[in-house]
mmCIF file of C-alpha atoms in Angstrom:
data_model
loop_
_atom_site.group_PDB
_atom_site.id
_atom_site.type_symbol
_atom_site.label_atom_id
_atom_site.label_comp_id
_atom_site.label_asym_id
_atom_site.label_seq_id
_atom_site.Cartn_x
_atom_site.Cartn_y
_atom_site.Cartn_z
ATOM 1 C CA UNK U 1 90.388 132.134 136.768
ATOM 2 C CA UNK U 2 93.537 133.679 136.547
ATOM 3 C CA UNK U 3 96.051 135.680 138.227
ATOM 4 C CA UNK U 4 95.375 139.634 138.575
ATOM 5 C CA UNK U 5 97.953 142.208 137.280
ATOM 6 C CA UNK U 6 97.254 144.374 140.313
ATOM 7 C CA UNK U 7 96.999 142.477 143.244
ATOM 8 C CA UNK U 8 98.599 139.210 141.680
ATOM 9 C CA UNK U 9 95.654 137.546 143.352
ATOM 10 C CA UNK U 10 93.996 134.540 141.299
ATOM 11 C CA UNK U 11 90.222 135.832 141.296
ATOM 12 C CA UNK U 12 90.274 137.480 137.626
ATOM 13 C CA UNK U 13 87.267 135.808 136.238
ATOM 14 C CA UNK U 14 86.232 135.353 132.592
ATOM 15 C CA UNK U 15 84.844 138.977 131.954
ATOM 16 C CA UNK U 16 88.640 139.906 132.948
ATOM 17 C CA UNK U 17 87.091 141.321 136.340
ATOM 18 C CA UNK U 18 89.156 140.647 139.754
ATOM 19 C CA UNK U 19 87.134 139.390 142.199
ATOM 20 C CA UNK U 20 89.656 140.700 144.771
ATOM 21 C CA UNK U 21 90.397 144.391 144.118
ATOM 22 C CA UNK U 22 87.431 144.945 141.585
ATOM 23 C CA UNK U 23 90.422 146.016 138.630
ATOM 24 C CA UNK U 24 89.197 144.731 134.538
ATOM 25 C CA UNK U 25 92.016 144.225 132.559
ATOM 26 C CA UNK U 26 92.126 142.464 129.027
ATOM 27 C CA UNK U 27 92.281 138.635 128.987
ATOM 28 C CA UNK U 28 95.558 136.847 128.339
ATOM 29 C CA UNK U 29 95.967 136.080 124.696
ATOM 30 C CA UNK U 30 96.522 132.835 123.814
ATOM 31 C CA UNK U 31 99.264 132.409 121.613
ATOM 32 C CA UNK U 32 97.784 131.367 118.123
ATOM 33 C CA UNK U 33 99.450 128.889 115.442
ATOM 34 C CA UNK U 34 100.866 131.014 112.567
ATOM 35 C CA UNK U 35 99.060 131.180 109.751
ATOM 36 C CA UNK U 36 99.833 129.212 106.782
ATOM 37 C CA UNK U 37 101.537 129.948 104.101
ATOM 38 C CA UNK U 38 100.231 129.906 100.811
ATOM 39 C CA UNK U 39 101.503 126.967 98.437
ATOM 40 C CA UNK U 40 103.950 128.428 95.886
ATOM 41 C CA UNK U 41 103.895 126.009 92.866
ATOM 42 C CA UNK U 42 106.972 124.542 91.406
ATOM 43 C CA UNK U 43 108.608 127.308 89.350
ATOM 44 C CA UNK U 44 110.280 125.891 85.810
ATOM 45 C CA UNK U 45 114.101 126.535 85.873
ATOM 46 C CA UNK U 46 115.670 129.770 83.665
ATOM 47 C CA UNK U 47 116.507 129.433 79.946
ATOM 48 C CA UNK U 48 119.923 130.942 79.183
ATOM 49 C CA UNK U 49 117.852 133.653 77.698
ATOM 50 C CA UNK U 50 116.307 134.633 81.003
ATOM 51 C CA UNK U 51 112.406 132.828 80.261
ATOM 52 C CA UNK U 52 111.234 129.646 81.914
ATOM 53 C CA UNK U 53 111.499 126.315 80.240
ATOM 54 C CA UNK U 54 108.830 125.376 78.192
ATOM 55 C CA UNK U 55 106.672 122.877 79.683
ATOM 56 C CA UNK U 56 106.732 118.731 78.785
ATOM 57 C CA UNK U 57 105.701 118.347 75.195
ATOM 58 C CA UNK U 58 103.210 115.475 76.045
ATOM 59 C CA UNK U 59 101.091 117.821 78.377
ATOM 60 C CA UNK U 60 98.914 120.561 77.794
ATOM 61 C CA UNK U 61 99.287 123.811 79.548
ATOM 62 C CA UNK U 62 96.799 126.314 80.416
ATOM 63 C CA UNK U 63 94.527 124.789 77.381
ATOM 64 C CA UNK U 64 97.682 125.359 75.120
ATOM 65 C CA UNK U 65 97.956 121.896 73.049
ATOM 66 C CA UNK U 66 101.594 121.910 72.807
ATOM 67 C CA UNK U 67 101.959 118.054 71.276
ATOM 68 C CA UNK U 68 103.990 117.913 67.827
ATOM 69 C CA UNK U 69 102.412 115.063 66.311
ATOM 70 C CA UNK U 70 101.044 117.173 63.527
ATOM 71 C CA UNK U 71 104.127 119.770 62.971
ATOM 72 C CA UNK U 72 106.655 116.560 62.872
ATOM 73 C CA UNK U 73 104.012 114.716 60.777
ATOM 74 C CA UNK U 74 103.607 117.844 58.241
ATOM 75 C CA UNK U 75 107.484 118.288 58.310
ATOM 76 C CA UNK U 76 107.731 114.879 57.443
ATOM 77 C CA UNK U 77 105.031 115.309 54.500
ATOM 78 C CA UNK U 78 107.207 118.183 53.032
ATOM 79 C CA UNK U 79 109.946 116.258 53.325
ATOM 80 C CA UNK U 80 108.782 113.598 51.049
ATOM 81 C CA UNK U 81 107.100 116.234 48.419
ATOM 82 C CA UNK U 82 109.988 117.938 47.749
ATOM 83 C CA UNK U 83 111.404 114.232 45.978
ATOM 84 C CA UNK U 84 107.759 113.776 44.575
ATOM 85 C CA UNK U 85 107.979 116.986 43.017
ATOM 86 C CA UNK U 86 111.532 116.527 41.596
ATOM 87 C CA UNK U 87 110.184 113.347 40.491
ATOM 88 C CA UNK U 88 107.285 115.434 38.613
ATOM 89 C CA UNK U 89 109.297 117.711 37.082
ATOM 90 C CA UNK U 90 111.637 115.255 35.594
ATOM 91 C CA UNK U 91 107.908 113.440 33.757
ATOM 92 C CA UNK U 92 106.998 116.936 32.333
ATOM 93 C CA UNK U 93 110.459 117.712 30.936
ATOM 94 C CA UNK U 94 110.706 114.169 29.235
ATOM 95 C CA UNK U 95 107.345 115.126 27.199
ATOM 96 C CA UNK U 96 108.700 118.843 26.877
ATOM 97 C CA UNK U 97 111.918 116.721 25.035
ATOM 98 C CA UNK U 98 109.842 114.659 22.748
ATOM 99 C CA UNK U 99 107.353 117.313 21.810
ATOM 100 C CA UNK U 100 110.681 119.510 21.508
ATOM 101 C CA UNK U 101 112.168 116.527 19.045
ATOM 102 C CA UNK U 102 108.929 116.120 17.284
ATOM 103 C CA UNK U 103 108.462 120.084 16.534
ATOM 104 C CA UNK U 104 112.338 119.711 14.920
ATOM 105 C CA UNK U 105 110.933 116.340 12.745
ATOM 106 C CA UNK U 106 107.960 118.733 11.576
ATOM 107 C CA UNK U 107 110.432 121.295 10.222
ATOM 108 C CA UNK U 108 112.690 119.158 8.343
ATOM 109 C CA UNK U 109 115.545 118.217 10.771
ATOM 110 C CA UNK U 110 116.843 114.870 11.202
ATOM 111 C CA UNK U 111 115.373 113.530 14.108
ATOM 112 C CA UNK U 112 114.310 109.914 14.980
ATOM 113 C CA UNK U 113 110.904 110.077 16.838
ATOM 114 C CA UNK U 114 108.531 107.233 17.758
ATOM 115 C CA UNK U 115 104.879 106.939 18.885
ATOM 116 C CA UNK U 116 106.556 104.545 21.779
ATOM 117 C CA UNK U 117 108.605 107.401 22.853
ATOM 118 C CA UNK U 118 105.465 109.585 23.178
ATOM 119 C CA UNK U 119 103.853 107.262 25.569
ATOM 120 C CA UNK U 120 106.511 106.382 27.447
ATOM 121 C CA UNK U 121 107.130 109.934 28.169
ATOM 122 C CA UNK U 122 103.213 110.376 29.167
ATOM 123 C CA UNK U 123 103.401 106.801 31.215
ATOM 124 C CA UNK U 124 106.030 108.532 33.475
ATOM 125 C CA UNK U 125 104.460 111.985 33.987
ATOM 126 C CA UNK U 126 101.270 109.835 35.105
ATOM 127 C CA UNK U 127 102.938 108.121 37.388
ATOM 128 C CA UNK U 128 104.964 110.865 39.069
ATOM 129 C CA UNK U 129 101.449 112.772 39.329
ATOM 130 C CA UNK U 130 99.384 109.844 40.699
ATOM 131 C CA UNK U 131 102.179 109.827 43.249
ATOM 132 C CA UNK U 132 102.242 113.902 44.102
ATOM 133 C CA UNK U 133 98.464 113.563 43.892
ATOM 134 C CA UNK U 134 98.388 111.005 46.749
ATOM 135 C CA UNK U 135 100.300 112.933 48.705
ATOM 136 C CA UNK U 136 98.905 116.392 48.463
ATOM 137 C CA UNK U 137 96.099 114.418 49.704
ATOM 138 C CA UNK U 138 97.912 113.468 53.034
ATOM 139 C CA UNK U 139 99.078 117.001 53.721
ATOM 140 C CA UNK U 140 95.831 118.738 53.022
ATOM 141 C CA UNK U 141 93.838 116.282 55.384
ATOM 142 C CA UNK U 142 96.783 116.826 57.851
ATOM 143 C CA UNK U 143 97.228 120.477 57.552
ATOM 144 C CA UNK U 144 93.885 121.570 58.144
ATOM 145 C CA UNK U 145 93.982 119.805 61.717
ATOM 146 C CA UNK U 146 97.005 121.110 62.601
ATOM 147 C CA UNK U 147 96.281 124.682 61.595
ATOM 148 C CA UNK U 148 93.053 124.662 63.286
ATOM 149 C CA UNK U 149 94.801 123.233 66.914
ATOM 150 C CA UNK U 150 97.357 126.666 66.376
ATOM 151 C CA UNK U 151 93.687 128.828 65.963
ATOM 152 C CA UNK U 152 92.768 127.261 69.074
ATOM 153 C CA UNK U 153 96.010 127.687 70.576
ATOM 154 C CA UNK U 154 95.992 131.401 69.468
ATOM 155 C CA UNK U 155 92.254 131.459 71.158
ATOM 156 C CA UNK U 156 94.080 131.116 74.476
ATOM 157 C CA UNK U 157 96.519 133.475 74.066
ATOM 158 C CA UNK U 158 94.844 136.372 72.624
ATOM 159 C CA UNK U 159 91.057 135.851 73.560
ATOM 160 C CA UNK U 160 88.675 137.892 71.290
ATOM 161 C CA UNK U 161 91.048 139.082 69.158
ATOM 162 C CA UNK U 162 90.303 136.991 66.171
ATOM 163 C CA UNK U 163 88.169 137.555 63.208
ATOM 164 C CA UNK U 164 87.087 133.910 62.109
ATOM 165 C CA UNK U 165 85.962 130.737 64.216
ATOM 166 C CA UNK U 166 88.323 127.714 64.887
ATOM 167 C CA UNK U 167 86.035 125.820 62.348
ATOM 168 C CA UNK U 168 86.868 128.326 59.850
ATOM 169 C CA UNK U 169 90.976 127.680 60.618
ATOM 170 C CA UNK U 170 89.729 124.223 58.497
ATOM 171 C CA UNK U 171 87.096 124.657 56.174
ATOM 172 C CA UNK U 172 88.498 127.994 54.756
ATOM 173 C CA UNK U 173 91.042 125.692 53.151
ATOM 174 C CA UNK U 174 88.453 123.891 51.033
ATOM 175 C CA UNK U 175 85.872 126.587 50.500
ATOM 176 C CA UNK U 176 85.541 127.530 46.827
ATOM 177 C CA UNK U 177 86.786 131.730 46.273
ATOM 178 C CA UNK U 178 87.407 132.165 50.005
ATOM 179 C CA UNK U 179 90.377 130.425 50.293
ATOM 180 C CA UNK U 180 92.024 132.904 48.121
ATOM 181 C CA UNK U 181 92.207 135.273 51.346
ATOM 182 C CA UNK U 182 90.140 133.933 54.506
ATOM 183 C CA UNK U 183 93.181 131.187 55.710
ATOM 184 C CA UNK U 184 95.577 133.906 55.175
ATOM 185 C CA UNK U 185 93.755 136.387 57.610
ATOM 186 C CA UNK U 186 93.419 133.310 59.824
ATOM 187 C CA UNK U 187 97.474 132.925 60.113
ATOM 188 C CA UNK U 188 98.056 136.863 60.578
ATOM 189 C CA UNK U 189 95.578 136.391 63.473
ATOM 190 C CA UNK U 190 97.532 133.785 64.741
ATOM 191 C CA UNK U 191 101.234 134.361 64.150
ATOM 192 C CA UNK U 192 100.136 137.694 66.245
ATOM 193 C CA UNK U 193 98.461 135.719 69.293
ATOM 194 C CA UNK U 194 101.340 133.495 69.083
ATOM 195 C CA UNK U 195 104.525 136.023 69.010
ATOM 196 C CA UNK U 196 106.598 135.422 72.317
ATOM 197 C CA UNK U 197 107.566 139.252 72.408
ATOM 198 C CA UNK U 198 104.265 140.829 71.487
ATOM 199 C CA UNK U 199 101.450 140.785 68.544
ATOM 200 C CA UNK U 200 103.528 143.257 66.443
ATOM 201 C CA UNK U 201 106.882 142.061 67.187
ATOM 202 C CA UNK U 202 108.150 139.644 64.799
ATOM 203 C CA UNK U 203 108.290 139.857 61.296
ATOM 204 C CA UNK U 204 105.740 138.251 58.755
ATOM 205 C CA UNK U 205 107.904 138.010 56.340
ATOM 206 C CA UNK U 206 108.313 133.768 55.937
ATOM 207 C CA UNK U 207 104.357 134.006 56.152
ATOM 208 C CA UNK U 208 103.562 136.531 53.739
ATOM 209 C CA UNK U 209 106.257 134.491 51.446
ATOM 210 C CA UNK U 210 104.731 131.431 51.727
ATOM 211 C CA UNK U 211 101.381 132.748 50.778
ATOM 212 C CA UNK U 212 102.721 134.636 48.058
ATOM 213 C CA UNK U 213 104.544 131.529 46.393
ATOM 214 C CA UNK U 214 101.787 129.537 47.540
ATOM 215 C CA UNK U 215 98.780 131.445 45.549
ATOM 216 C CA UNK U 216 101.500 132.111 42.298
ATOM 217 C CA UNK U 217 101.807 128.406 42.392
ATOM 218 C CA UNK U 218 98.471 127.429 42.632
ATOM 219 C CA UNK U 219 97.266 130.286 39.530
ATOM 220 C CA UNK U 220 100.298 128.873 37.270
ATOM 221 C CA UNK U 221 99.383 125.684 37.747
ATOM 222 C CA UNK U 222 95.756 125.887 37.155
ATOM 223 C CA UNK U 223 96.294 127.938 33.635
ATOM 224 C CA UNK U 224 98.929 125.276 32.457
ATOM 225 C CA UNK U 225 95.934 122.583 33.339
ATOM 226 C CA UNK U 226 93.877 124.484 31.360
ATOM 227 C CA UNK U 227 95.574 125.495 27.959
ATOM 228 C CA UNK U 228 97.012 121.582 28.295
ATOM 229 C CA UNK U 229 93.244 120.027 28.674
ATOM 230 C CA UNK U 230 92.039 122.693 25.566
ATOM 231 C CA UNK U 231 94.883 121.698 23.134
ATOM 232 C CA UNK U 232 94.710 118.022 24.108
ATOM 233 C CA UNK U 233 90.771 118.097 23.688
ATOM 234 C CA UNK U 234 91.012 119.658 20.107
ATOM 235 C CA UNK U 235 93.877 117.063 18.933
ATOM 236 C CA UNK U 236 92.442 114.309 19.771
ATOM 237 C CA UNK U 237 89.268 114.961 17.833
ATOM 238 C CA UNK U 238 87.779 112.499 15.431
ATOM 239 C CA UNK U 239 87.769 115.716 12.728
ATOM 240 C CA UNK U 240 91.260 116.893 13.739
ATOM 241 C CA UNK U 241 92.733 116.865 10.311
ATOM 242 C CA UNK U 242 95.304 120.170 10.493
ATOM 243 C CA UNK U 243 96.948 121.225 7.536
ATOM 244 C CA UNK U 244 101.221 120.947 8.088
ATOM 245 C CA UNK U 245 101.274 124.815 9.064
ATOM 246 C CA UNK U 246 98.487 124.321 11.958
ATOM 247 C CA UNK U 247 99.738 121.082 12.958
ATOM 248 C CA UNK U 248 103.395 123.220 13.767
ATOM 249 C CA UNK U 249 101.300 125.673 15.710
ATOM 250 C CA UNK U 250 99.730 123.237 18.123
ATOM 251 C CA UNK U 251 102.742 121.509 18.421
ATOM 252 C CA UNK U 252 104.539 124.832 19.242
ATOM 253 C CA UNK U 253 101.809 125.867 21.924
ATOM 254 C CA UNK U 254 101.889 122.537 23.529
ATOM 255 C CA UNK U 255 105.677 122.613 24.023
ATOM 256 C CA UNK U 256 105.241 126.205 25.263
ATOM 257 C CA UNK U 257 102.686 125.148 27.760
ATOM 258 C CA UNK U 258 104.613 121.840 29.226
ATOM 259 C CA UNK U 259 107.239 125.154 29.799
ATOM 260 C CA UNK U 260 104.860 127.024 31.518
ATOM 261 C CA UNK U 261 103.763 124.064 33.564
ATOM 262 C CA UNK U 262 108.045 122.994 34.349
ATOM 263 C CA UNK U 263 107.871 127.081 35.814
ATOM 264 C CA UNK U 264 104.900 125.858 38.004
ATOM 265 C CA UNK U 265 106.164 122.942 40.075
ATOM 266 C CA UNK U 266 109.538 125.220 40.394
ATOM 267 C CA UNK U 267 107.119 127.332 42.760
ATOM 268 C CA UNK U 268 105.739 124.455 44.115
ATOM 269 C CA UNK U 269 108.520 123.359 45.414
ATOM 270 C CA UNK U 270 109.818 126.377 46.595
ATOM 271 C CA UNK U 271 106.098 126.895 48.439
ATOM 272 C CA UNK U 272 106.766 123.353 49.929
ATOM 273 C CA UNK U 273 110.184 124.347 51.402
ATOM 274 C CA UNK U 274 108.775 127.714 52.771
ATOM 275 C CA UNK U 275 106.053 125.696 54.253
ATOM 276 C CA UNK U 276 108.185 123.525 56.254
ATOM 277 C CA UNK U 277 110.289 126.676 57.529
ATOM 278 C CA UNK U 278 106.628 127.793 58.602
ATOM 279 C CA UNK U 279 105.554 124.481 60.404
ATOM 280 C CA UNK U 280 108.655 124.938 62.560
ATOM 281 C CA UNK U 281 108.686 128.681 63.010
ATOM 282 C CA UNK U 282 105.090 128.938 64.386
ATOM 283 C CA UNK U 283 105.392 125.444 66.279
ATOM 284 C CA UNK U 284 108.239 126.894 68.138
ATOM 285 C CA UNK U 285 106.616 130.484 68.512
ATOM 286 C CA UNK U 286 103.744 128.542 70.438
ATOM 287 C CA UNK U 287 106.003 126.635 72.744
ATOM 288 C CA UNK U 288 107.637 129.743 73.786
ATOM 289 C CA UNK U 289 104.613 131.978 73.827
ATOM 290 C CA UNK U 290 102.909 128.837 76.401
ATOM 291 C CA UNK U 291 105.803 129.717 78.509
ATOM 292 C CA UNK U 292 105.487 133.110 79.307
ATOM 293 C CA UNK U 293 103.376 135.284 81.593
ATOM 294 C CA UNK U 294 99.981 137.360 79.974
ATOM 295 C CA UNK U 295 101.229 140.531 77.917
ATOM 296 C CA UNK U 296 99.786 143.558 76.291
ATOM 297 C CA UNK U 297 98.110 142.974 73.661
ATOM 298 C CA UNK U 298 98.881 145.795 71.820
ATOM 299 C CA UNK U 299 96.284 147.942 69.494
ATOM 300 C CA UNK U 300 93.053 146.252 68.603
ATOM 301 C CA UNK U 301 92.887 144.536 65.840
ATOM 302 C CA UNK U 302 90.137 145.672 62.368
ATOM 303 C CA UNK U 303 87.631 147.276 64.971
ATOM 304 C CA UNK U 304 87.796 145.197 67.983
ATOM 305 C CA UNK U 305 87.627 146.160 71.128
ATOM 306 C CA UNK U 306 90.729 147.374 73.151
ATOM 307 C CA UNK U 307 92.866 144.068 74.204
ATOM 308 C CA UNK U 308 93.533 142.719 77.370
ATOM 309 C CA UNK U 309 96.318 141.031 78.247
ATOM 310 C CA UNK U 310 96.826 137.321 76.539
ATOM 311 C CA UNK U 311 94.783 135.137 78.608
ATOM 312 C CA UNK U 312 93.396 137.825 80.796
ATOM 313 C CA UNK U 313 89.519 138.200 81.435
ATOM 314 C CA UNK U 314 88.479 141.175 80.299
ATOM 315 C CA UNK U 315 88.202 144.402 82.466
ATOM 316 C CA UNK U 316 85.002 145.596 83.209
ATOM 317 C CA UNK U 317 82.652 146.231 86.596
ATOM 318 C CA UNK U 318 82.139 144.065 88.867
ATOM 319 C CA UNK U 319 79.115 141.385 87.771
ATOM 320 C CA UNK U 320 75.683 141.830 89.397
ATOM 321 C CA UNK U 321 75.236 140.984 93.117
ATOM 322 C CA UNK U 322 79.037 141.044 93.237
ATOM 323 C CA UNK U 323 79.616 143.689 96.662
ATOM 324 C CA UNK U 324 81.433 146.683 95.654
ATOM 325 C CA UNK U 325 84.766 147.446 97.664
ATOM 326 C CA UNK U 326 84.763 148.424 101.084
ATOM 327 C CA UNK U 327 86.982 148.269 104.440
ATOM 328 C CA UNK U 328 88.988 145.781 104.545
ATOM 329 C CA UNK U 329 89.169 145.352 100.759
ATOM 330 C CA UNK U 330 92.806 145.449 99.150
ATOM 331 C CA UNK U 331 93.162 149.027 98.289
ATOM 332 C CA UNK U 332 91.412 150.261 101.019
ATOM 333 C CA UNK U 333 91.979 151.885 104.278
ATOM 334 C CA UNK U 334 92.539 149.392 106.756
ATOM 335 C CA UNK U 335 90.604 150.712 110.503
ATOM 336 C CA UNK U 336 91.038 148.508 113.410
ATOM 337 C CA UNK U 337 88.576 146.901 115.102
ATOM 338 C CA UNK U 338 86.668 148.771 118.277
ATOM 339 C CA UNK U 339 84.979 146.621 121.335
ATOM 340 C CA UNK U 340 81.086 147.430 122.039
ATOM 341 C CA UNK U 341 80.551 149.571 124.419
ATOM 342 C CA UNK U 342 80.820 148.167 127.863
ATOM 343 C CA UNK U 343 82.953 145.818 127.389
ATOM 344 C CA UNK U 344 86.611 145.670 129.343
ATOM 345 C CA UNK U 345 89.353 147.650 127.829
ATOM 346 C CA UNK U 346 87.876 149.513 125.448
ATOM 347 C CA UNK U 347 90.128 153.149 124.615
ATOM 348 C CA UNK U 348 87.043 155.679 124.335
ATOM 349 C CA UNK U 349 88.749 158.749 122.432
ATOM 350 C CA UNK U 350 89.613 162.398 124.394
ATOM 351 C CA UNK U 351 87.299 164.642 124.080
ATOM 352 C CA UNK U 352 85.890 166.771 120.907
ATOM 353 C CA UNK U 353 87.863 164.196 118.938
ATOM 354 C CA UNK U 354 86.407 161.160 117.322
#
């Protein structure tokens, strides 16, 4: 019992009625711990350019595989084919020399060529392409991990808004016709998903010259293999006997394909020094893209539906058995709470109102 605010007497029992002068009042409130306050995590300190840091690069974030084992290992890779390419080129202009100093011997000027020349010539280009061969190896095996960690990367940022699987991001690579086009639809999907200031934000322009170089290499190349493997084939025939007119031609077309082939590993090499401007643009893109809030999306992309924001669920009603919003919901009218009837202090409302 406690005392009463009318007649100060202490007979107010637990129904807040006074024993003594028959008054209810409310019961004292008891004064309640505050609530607590919700846990704010640890926010990264400001760039200079106004966005948060970029998270450890040891540590995934969100799902975001942010560890540059791969990029450095690919930049490395580059690194070392831009040598093995010099190193190439330098094989196929010493036979482009002697076949050039044997074509001048087969029209009449004085020039001292040897068999031994020949071979030594062809004993350096094999070496220098045993050595790019071995390599190319490395990077393929290499690249095709790495680009299919940025597809699932991408996944994260721009959920269902990407027209091939992850699996795709590294079999498209090695998949006869289709990987004329199918990795380069991959990498528009995600250099979009992976743009720090929206999907249509930053120029394509280093990807769509890498490609470009890339695919002119790859078609120069494989013609010079061909017209070199034809011509070889038919000289070194057991019934190759050419008269002194047809032995001038072939010796003319093979010096003009070792040319062709010289104009070939010039694109190479510049494909291999876009590439490594790529493995660092897009590595960096990620990092900063892992370190920023959801954004628009922008339009949908070849007939998808409309985006959500990167890394949002996607809007639509509530799932079955979920209750639909009420009182007390946020959004909604707030009413405060009324007593049963009967019960001490209720406020009944004036009448005609209510």
């Amino acid at each position: 019992m406690y005392p009463c605010g009318n007649c100060r007497a202490v007979a107010v029992g637990p129904d807040g009625r006074c024993a003594a002068c028959g008054t209810y009042q409310q019961q004292l409130q008891q004064p309640s711990a505050p609530p607590p306050q919700p846990s704010v995590p640890p926010q990264m300190p400001p760039t200079p350019g106004g966005y948060p840091a970029a998270p450890p690069m040891g540590m995934p974030t969100g799902g975001v595989d942010l560890r540059r084992g791969l990029s450095t290992t690919l930049v490395a890779l580059f690194g070392v084919a831009l040598p093995a390419l010099i190193f190439l080129f330098v094989g196929r202009s010493g036979q482009y020399s002697v076949i050039g100093d044997m074509l001048d011997a087969v029209e009449g000027k004085s020039v001292s060529i040897t068999e031994q020349d020949l071979n030594d010539a062809d004993d350096l280009f094999t070496t220098a392409q045993v050595s790019y061969s071995l390599l190319t190896v490395a990077i393929a095996v290499v690249w095709a991990i790495w680009f299919r960690r940025l597809r699932l990367n991408a996944e994260v940022f721009a959920p269902g808004q990407h027209r091939f699987s992850s699996g795709w991001a590294a079999g498209s690579w090695f998949t006869p016709v289709v990987n004329f086009w199918f990795p380069k639809q991959i990498a528009n999907d995600i250099w979009r998903a992976s743009s720090p200031q929206g999907p249509h934000a930053v120029s394509r322009g280093l990807l769509n010259g890498w490609w470009v170089t890339w695919i002119v290499a790859l078609i120069t190349n494989a013609i010079g293999g061909i017209r070199y493997n034809l011509l070889r084939g038919k000289v070194e025939g057991d019934d190759y006997a050419p008269s002194p007119s047809e032995a001038k031609s072939d010796i003319e077309s093979l010096h003009s394909i070792l040319a062709f082939d010289m104009f070939a590993i010039v694109i190479f090499m510049a494909a291999a020094v876009l590439a490594l401007l790529l493995v660092r643009q897009i590595t960096a893109m990620q990092e900063q893209r892992a370190s920023l809030p959801p954004q628009m999306g922008g339009p949908a992309a070849y007939g998808m539906p409309a985006p959500n924001p990167y890394g949002a669920p996607a809007p639509g009603p509530a799932p079955y058995g979920t209750p639909a919003p009420g009182p007390g919901s946020y959004g909604a009218p707030q009413m405060p709470p009324t007593p049963p009837p009967g019960q001490p202090g209720q406020q009944y409302p004036p009448y005609g109102q209510g």
